[in-house]
Coordinates of C-alpha atoms and ligand atoms in Angstrom, one line a residue:
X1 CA -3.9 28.1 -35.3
X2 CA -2.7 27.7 -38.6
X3 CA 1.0 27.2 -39.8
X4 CA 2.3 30.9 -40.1
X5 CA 1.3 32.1 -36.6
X6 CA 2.2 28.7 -34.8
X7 CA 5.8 29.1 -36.4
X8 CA 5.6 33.0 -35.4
X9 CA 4.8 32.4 -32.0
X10 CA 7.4 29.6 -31.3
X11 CA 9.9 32.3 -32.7
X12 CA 8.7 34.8 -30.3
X13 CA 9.0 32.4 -27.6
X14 CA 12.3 31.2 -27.9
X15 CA 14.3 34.3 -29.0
X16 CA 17.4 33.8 -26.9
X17 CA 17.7 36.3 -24.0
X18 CA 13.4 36.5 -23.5
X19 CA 13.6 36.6 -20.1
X20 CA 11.4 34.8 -17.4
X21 CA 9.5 32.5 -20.6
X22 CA 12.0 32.0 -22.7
X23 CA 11.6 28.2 -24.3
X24 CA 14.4 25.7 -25.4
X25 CA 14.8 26.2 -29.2
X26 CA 13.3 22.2 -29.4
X27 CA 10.2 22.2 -27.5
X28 CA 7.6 22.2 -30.2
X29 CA 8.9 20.2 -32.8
X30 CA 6.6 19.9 -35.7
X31 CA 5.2 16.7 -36.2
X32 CA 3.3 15.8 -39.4
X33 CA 0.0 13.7 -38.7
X34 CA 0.0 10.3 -40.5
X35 CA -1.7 10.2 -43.6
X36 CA -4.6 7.5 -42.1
X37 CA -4.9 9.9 -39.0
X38 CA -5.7 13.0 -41.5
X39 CA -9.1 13.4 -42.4
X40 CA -10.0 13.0 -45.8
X41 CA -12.5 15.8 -47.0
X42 CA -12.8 19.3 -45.0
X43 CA -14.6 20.2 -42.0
X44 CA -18.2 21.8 -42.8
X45 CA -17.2 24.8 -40.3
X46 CA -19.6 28.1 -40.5
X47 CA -17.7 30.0 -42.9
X48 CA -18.3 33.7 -42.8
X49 CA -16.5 37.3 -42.5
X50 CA -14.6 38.6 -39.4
X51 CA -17.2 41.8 -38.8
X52 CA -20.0 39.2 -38.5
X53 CA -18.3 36.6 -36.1
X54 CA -17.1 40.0 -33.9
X55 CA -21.1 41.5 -33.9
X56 CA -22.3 38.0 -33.2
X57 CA -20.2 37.4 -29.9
X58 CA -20.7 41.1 -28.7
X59 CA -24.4 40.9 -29.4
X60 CA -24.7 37.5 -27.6
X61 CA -22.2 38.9 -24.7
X62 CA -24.9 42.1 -24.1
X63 CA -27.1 39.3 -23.1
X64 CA -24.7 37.6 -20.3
X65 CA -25.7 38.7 -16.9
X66 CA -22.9 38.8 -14.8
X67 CA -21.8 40.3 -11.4
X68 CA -20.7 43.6 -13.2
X69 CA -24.3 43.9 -14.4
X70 CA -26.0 43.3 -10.8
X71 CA -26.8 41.4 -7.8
X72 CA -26.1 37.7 -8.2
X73 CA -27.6 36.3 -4.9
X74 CA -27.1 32.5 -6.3
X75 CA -27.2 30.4 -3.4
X76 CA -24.1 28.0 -2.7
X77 CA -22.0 29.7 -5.6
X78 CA -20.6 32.7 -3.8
X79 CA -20.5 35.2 -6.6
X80 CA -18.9 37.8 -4.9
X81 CA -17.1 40.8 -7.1
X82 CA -13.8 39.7 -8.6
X83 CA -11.7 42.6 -8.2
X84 CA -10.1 44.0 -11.5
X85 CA -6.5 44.0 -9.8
X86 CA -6.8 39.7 -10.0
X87 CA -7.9 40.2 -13.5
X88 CA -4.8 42.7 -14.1
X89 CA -2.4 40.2 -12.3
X90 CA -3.4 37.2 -14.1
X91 CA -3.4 38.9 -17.1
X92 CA 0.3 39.7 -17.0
X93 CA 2.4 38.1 -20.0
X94 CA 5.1 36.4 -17.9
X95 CA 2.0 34.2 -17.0
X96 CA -0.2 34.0 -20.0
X97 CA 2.9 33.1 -22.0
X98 CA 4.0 30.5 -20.2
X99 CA 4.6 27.4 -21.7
X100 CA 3.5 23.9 -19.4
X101 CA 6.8 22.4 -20.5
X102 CA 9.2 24.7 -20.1
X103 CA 12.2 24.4 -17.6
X104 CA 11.5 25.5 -14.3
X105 CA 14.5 28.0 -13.9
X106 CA 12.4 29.9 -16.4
X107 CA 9.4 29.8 -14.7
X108 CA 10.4 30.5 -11.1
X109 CA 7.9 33.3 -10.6
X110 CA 5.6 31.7 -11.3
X111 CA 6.2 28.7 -9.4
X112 CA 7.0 30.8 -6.3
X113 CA 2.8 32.0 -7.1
X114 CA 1.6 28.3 -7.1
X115 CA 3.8 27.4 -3.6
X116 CA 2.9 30.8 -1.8
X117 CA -0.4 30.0 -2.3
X118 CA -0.2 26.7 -1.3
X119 CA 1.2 28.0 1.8
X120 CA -1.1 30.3 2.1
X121 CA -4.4 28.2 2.2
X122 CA -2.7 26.1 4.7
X123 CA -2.5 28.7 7.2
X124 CA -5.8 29.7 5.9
X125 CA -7.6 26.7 6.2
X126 CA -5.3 24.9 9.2
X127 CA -3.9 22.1 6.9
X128 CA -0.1 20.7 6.8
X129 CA 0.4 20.7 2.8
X130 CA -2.1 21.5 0.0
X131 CA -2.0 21.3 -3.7
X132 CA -3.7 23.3 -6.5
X133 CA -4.2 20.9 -9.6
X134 CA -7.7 20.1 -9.0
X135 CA -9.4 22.3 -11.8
X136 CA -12.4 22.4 -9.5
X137 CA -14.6 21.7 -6.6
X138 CA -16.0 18.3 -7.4
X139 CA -12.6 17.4 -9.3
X140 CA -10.9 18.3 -5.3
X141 CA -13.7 16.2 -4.0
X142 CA -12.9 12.9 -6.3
X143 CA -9.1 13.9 -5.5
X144 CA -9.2 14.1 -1.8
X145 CA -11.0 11.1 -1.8
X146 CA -8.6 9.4 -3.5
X147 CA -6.4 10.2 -1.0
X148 CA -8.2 8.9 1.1
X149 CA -8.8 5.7 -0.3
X150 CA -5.2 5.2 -0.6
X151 CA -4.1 6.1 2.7
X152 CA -6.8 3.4 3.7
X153 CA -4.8 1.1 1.1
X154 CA -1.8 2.1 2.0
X155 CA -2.1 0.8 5.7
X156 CA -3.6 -2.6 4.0
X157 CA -7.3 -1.9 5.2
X158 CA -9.0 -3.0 2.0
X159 CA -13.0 -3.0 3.4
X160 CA -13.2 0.6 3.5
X161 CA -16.3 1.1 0.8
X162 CA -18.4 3.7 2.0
X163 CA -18.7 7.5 2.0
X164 CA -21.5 8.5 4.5
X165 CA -22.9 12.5 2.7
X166 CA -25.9 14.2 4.8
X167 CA -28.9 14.1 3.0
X168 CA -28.4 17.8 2.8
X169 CA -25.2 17.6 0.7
X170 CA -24.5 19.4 -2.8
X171 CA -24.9 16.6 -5.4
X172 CA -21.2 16.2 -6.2
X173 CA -20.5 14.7 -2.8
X174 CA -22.3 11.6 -3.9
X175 CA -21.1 11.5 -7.1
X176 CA -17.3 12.2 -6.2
X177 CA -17.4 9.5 -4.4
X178 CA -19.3 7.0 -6.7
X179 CA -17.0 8.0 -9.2
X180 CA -14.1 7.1 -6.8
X181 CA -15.4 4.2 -6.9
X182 CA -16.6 4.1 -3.3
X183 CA -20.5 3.4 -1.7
X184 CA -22.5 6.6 -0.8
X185 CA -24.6 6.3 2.5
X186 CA -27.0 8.7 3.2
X187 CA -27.4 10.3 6.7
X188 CA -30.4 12.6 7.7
X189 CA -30.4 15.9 8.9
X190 CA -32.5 16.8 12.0
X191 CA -35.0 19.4 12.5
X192 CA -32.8 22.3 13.2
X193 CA -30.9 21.3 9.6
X194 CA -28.0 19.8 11.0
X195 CA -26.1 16.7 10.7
X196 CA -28.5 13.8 13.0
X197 CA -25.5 12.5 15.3
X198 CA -27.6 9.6 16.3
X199 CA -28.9 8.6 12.7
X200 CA -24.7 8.6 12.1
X201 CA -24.1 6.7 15.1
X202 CA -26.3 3.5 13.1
X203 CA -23.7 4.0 10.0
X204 CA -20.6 3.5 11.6
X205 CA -18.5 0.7 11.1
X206 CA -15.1 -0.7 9.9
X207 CA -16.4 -0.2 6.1
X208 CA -16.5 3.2 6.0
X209 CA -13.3 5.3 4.6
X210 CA -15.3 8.5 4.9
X211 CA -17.7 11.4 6.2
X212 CA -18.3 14.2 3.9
X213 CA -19.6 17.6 5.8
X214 CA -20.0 20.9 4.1
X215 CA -19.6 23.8 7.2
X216 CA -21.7 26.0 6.9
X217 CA -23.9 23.5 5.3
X218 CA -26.0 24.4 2.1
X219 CA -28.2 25.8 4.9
X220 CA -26.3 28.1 5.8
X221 CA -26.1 26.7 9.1
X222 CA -23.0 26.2 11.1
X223 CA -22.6 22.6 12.0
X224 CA -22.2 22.6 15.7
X225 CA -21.6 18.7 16.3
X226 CA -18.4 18.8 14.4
X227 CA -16.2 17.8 17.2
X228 CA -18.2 15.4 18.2
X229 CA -19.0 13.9 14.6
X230 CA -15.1 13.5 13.9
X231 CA -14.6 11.6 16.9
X232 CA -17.0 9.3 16.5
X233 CA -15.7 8.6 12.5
X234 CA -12.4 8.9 13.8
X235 CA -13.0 6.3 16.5
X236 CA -14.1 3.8 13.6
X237 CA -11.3 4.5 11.3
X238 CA -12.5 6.7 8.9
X239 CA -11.6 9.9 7.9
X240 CA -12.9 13.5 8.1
X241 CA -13.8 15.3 4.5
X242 CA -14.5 18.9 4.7
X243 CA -16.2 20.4 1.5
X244 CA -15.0 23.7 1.7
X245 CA -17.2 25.5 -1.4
X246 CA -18.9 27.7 1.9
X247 CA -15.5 28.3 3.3
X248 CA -16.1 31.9 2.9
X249 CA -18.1 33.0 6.4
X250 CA -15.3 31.0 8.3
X251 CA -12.9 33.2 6.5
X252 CA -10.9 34.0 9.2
X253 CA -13.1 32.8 12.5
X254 CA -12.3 29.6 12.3
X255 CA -10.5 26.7 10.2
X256 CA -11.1 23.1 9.2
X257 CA -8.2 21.5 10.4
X258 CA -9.0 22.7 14.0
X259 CA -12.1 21.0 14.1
X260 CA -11.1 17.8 13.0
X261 CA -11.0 17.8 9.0
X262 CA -8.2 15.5 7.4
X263 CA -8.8 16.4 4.0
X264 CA -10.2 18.8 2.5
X265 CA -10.9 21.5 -0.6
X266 CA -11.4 24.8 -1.4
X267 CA -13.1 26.1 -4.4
X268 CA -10.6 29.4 -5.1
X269 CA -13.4 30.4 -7.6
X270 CA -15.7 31.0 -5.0
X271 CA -13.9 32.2 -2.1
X272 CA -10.9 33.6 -3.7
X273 CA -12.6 35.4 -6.2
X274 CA -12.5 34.6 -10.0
X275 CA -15.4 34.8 -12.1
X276 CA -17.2 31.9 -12.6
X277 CA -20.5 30.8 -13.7
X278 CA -21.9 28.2 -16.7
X279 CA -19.2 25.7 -16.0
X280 CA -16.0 27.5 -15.7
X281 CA -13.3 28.5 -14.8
X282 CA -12.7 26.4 -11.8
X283 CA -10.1 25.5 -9.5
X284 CA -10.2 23.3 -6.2
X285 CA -7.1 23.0 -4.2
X286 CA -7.0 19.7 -1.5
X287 CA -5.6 20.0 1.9
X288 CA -4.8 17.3 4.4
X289 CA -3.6 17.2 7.7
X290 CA 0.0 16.4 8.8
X291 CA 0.8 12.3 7.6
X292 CA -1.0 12.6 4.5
X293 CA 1.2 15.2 2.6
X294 CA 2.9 12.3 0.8
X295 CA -0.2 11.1 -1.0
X296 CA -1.3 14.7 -2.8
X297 CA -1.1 14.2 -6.6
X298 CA 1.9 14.8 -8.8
X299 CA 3.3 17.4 -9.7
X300 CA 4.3 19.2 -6.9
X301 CA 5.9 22.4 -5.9
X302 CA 8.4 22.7 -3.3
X303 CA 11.3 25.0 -2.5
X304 CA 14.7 24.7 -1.0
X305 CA 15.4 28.2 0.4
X306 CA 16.3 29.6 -2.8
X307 CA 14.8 27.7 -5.9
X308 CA 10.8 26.5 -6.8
X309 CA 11.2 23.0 -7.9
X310 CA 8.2 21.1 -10.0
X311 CA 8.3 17.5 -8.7
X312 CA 7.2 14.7 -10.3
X313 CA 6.5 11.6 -8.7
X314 CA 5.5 8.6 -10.8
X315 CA 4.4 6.9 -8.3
X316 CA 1.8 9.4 -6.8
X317 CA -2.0 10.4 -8.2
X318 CA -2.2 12.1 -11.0
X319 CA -5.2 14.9 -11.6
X320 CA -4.3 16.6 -14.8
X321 CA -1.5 17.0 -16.9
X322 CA 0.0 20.1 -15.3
X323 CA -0.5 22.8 -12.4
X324 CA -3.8 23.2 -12.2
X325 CA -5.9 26.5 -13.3
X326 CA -3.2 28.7 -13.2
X327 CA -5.1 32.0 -14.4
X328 CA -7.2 31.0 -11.4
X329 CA -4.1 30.4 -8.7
X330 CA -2.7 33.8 -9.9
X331 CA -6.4 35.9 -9.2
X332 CA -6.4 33.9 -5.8
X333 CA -3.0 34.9 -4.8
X334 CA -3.7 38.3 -5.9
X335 CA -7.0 38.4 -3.9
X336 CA -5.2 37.1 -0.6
X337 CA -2.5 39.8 -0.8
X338 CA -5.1 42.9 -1.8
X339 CA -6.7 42.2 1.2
X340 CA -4.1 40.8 3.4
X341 CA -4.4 39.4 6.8
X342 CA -7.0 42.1 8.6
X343 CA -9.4 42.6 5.6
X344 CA -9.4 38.6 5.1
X345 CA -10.7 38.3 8.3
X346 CA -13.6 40.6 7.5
X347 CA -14.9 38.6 4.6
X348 CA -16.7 35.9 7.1
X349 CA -18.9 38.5 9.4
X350 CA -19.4 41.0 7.0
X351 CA -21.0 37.7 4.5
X352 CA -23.1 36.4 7.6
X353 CA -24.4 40.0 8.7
X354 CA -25.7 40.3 5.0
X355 CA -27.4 37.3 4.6
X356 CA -29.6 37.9 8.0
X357 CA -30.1 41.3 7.4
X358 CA -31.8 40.3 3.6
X359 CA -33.4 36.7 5.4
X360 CA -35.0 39.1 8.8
X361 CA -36.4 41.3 6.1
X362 CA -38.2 38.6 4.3
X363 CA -39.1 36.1 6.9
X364 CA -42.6 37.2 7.3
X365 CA -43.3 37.2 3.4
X366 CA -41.5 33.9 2.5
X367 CA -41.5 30.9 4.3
X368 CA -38.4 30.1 6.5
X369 CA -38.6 26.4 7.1
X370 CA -35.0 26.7 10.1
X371 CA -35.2 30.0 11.5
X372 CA -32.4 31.2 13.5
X373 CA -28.9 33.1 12.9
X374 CA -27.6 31.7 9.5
X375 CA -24.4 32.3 8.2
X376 CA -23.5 33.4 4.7
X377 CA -26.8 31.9 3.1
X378 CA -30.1 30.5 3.8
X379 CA -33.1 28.8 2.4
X380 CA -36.7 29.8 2.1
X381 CA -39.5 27.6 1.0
X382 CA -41.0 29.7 -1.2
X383 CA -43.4 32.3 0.1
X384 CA -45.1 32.3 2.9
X385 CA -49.3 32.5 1.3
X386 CA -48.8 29.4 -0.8
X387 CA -53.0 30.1 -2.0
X388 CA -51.8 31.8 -4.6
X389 CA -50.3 29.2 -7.1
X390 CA -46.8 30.9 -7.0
X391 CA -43.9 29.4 -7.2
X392 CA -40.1 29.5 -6.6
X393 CA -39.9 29.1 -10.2
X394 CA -42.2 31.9 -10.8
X395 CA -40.5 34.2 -8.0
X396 CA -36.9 33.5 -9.7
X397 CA -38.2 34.3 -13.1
X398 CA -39.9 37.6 -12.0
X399 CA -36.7 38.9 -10.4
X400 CA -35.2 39.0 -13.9
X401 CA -37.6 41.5 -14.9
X402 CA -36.3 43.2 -12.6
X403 CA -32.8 43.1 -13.7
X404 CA -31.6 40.5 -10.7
X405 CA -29.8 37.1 -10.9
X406 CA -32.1 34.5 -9.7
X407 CA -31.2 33.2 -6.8
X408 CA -30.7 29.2 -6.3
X409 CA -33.8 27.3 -6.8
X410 CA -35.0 24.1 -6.0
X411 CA -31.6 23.0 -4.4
X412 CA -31.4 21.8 -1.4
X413 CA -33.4 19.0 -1.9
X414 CA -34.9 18.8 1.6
X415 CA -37.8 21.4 0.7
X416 CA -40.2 21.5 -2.0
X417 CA -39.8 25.3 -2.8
X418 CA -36.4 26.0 -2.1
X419 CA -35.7 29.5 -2.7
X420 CA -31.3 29.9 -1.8
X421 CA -29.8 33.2 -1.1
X422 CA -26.0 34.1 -0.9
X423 CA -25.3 37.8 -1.0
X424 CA -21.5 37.8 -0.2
X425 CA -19.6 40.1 1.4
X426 CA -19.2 42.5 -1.2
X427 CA -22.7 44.2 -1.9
X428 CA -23.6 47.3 -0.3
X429 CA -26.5 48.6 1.9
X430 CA -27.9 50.3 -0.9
X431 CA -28.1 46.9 -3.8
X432 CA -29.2 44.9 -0.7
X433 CA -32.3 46.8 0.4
X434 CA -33.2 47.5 -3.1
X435 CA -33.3 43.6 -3.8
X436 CA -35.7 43.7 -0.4
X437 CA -38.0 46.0 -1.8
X438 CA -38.4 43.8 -5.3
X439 CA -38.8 40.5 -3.3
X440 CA -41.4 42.1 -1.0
X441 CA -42.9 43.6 -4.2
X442 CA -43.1 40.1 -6.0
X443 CA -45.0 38.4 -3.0
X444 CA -47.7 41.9 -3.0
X445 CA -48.0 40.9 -7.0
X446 CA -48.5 37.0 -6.0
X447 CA -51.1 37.7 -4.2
X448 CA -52.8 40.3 -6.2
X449 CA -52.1 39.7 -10.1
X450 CA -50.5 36.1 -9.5
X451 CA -50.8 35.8 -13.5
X452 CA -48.7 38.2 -13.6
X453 CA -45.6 36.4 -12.0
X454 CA -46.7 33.0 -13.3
X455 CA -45.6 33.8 -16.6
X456 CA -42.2 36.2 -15.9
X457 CA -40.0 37.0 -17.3
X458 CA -41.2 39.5 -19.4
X459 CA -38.9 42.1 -20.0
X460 CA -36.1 39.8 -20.8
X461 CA -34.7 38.8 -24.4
X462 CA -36.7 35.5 -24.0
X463 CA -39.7 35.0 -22.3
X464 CA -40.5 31.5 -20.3
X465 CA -38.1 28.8 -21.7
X466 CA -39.6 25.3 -21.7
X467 CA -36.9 23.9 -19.8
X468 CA -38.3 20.4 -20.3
X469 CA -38.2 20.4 -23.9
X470 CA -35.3 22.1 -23.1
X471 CA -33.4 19.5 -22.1
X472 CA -35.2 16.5 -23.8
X473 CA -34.5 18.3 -26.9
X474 CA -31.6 20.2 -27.0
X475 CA -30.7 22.4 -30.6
X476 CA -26.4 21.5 -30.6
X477 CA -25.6 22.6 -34.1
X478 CA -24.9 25.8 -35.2
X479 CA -27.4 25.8 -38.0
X480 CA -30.1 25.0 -36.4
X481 CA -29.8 28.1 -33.9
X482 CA -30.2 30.3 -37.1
X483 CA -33.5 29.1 -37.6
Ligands
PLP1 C1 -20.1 24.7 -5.8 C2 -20.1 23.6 -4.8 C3 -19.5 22.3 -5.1 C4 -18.8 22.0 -6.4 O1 -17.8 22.9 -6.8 P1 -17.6 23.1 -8.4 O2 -16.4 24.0 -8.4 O3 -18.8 23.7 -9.0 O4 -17.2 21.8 -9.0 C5 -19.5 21.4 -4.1 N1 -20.1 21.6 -2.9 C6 -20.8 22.7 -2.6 C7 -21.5 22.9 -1.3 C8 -20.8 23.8 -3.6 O5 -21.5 24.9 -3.3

């Protein structure tokens, strides 16, 4: 922002009387950079006209798929539709205005926002106390197990090293807790696709601070030895972590804290509706159970029975600078109160009854490696006639041409061909038979022109990428990508 504006807008913003945001006339002093810190010659930025830069960006956005362009089954994401209402609440300038440093009697709306919801997900989820600053799923994994490793600290138990994460686990459960600085052990899933209680049994020991479970699992199966799982971790010492991206079919059926969860997080992007998608916006809140609420990160928002207060604690974790996502808190909040307490509860049967209705369709064209009632997703292993050279790869690429997301591919890891379906809650008869039709139509074309869907997409902007080449070789600059 250059000079002029900047000045402008701290004007705006602290014009006495500006109620709800106004800021104290000091808060952005203007600082000159030191000459050694200034650069010394100018910045070869693309220089070109306004009309060019606009047509550039609304060319490239025609070319975004999104949910308002059609069905985005992407397995594990949960890319239901985001209601305009969040979009209209979020967008409200008492909260795009705000400032993260202005005092909080001028920011008590908002602050009541961030400690509703916090509230709110409690009930929701059965937790004492949660906070919202994580600014995503994985970033609520690595901060819930923090918490965890400090409440093992905290009670002097230093030989609490590993994190035991089924083998069936979304690849940030590992890597939350490497980056923790913890151990990862591994334990195997059974037949059926759940949790193997006796492979766990062998892991258990006085080293280990954690077990991470997804419910439904990435699956879409509901793990039925929960109770008995937690026990048995419990018993040893450790704690209970409950990865709540797939939170949505238990919306309202059932919560984590009842079955045992100490700590836990929710990814408001997914369940709580904000769009989302190529690595943002995210935001993922961390519950815990009653005894822990003291070792949630800083800062934190409480209330005395008639002022929000923004508490800082210098002695507590710290996960960002700030609150958190706020746009993101805001759509939640908005999402929780358009639906309210009946409609909530309708979000968790009315996800499950899709996803069977799409998987009992299919199951005799693609290969369904668990069979069984699955909750808001499930997994096939490509299709069923594997003679004809097809592939999941192939299958995903085809449904572009015929104007679908692809679904998730390749993930979970336990089958060669995986093929992941989530179709949410909020798609109707009509979108979810016609994506039957297409996937029934692709496995009559791999079988009769296979060619055909070997080398989808065709139809689309760009045809096959070379996704290898892709990633060995990536084009970063801007002047390259003209060429
Ligand atoms: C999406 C997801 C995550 C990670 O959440 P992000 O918000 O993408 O960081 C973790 N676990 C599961 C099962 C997920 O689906």
């Amino acid at each position: 922002m250059n000079n002029r504006l900047y000045g402008q807008l701290i004007f705006e913003l602290s014009k006495p009387g500006r109620k709800g945001y106004s800021l104290p006339a000091n808060t952005f002093e203007h600082h000159e950079l030191s000459p050694e810190m200034q650069r010394a010659t100018d910045a070869a930025l693309p220089e070109c006209d306004e009309l060019t830069v606009v047509r550039h960006y609304t060319n490239h956005s025609a070319n975004n798929f999104g949910v308002n362009n059609g069905f985005y089954p992407l397995g594990s994401c949960t890319m239901k539709y985001n209601p305009v209402i969040d979009e209209e609440t979020a967008a409200l300038p008492a909260f795009t205005n705000l400032h993260p440093q202005q005092p909080e009697s001028t920011c008590q709306g908002a602050l009541e926002v961030y400690y509703r919801l916090q509230q709110s997900l409690a009930a929701i989820a059965g937790m004492e106390a949660f906070t919202l600053n994580p600014f995503a799923g994985a970033h609520g994994e690595l901060t819930g197990l923090m918490v965890i490793r400090d409440y093992h600290l905290e009670r002097g138990d230093q030989k609490r090293v590993k994190v035991i994460v089924p083998d069936s686990a979304h690849g940030t459960n590992p890597a939350s807790a490497a980056v923790c600085g913890l151990e990862v052990v591994e334990v195997k899933s059974r037949a059926d696709g759940c949790v193997d209680v006796d492979d766990l049994r062998a892991l258990l020991d006085d080293s280990v601070a954690a077990m991470m479970m997804t419910n439904p699992n990435t699956l879409g199966l509901f793990e039925r030895d929960i109770p008995e799982i937690a026990k048995l971790v419990h018993k040893c010492g450790g704690l209970m972590y409950y990865d709540g991206a797939n939170l949505n079919p238990l919306l309202g059926v059932c919560r984590p804290g009842d079955m045992g969860f100490d700590v836990m997080h929710i990814n408001l992007h997914k369940t709580f509706a904000t769009p989302h998608g190529g690595g943002g916006p995210g935001s993922g809140p961390v519950g815990v159970r009653k005894g822990l609420e003291h070792l949630l990160p800083s800062p934190r928002v409480t209330f005395d029975g008639e002022h929000y207060h923004l508490v800082r604690d210098k002695e507590a974790i710290s996960v960002g600078a700030f609150l958190g996502n706020f746009g993101v808190i805001v759509r939640a909040y908005t999402y929780i109160l358009s639906l309210g307490r009946e409609n909530l509860r309708m979000v968790g049967p009315l996800a499950t009854l899709n996803a069977n209705y799409i998987k009992e369709s299919l199951k005799d064209l693609y290969e369904l490696p668990i069979d069984g009632l699955c909750k808001h997703e499930f997994v096939f292993d490509g299709l069923k006639d594997k003679s004809t050279g097809v592939t999941t790869m192939d299958v995903a690429k085809r449904l572009l041409d015929y104007g679908y997301h692809a679904p998730t591919i390749y993930f979970p890891l336990l089958f060669h061909e995986s093929l992941m379906i989530e179709p949410t809650e909020s798609e109707n008869l009509d979108t979810i038979d016609g994506f039957i039709d297409v996937m029934r139509r692709i496995a009559e074309e791999a079988a009769t022109q296979p060619d055909l869907v070997k080398n989808a997409p065709h139809n689309t902007p760009i045809g096959r990428v070379d996704d290898v080449k892709a990633a060995r070789q990536p084009i970063l600059t801007y002047k390259k990508m003209k060429g």
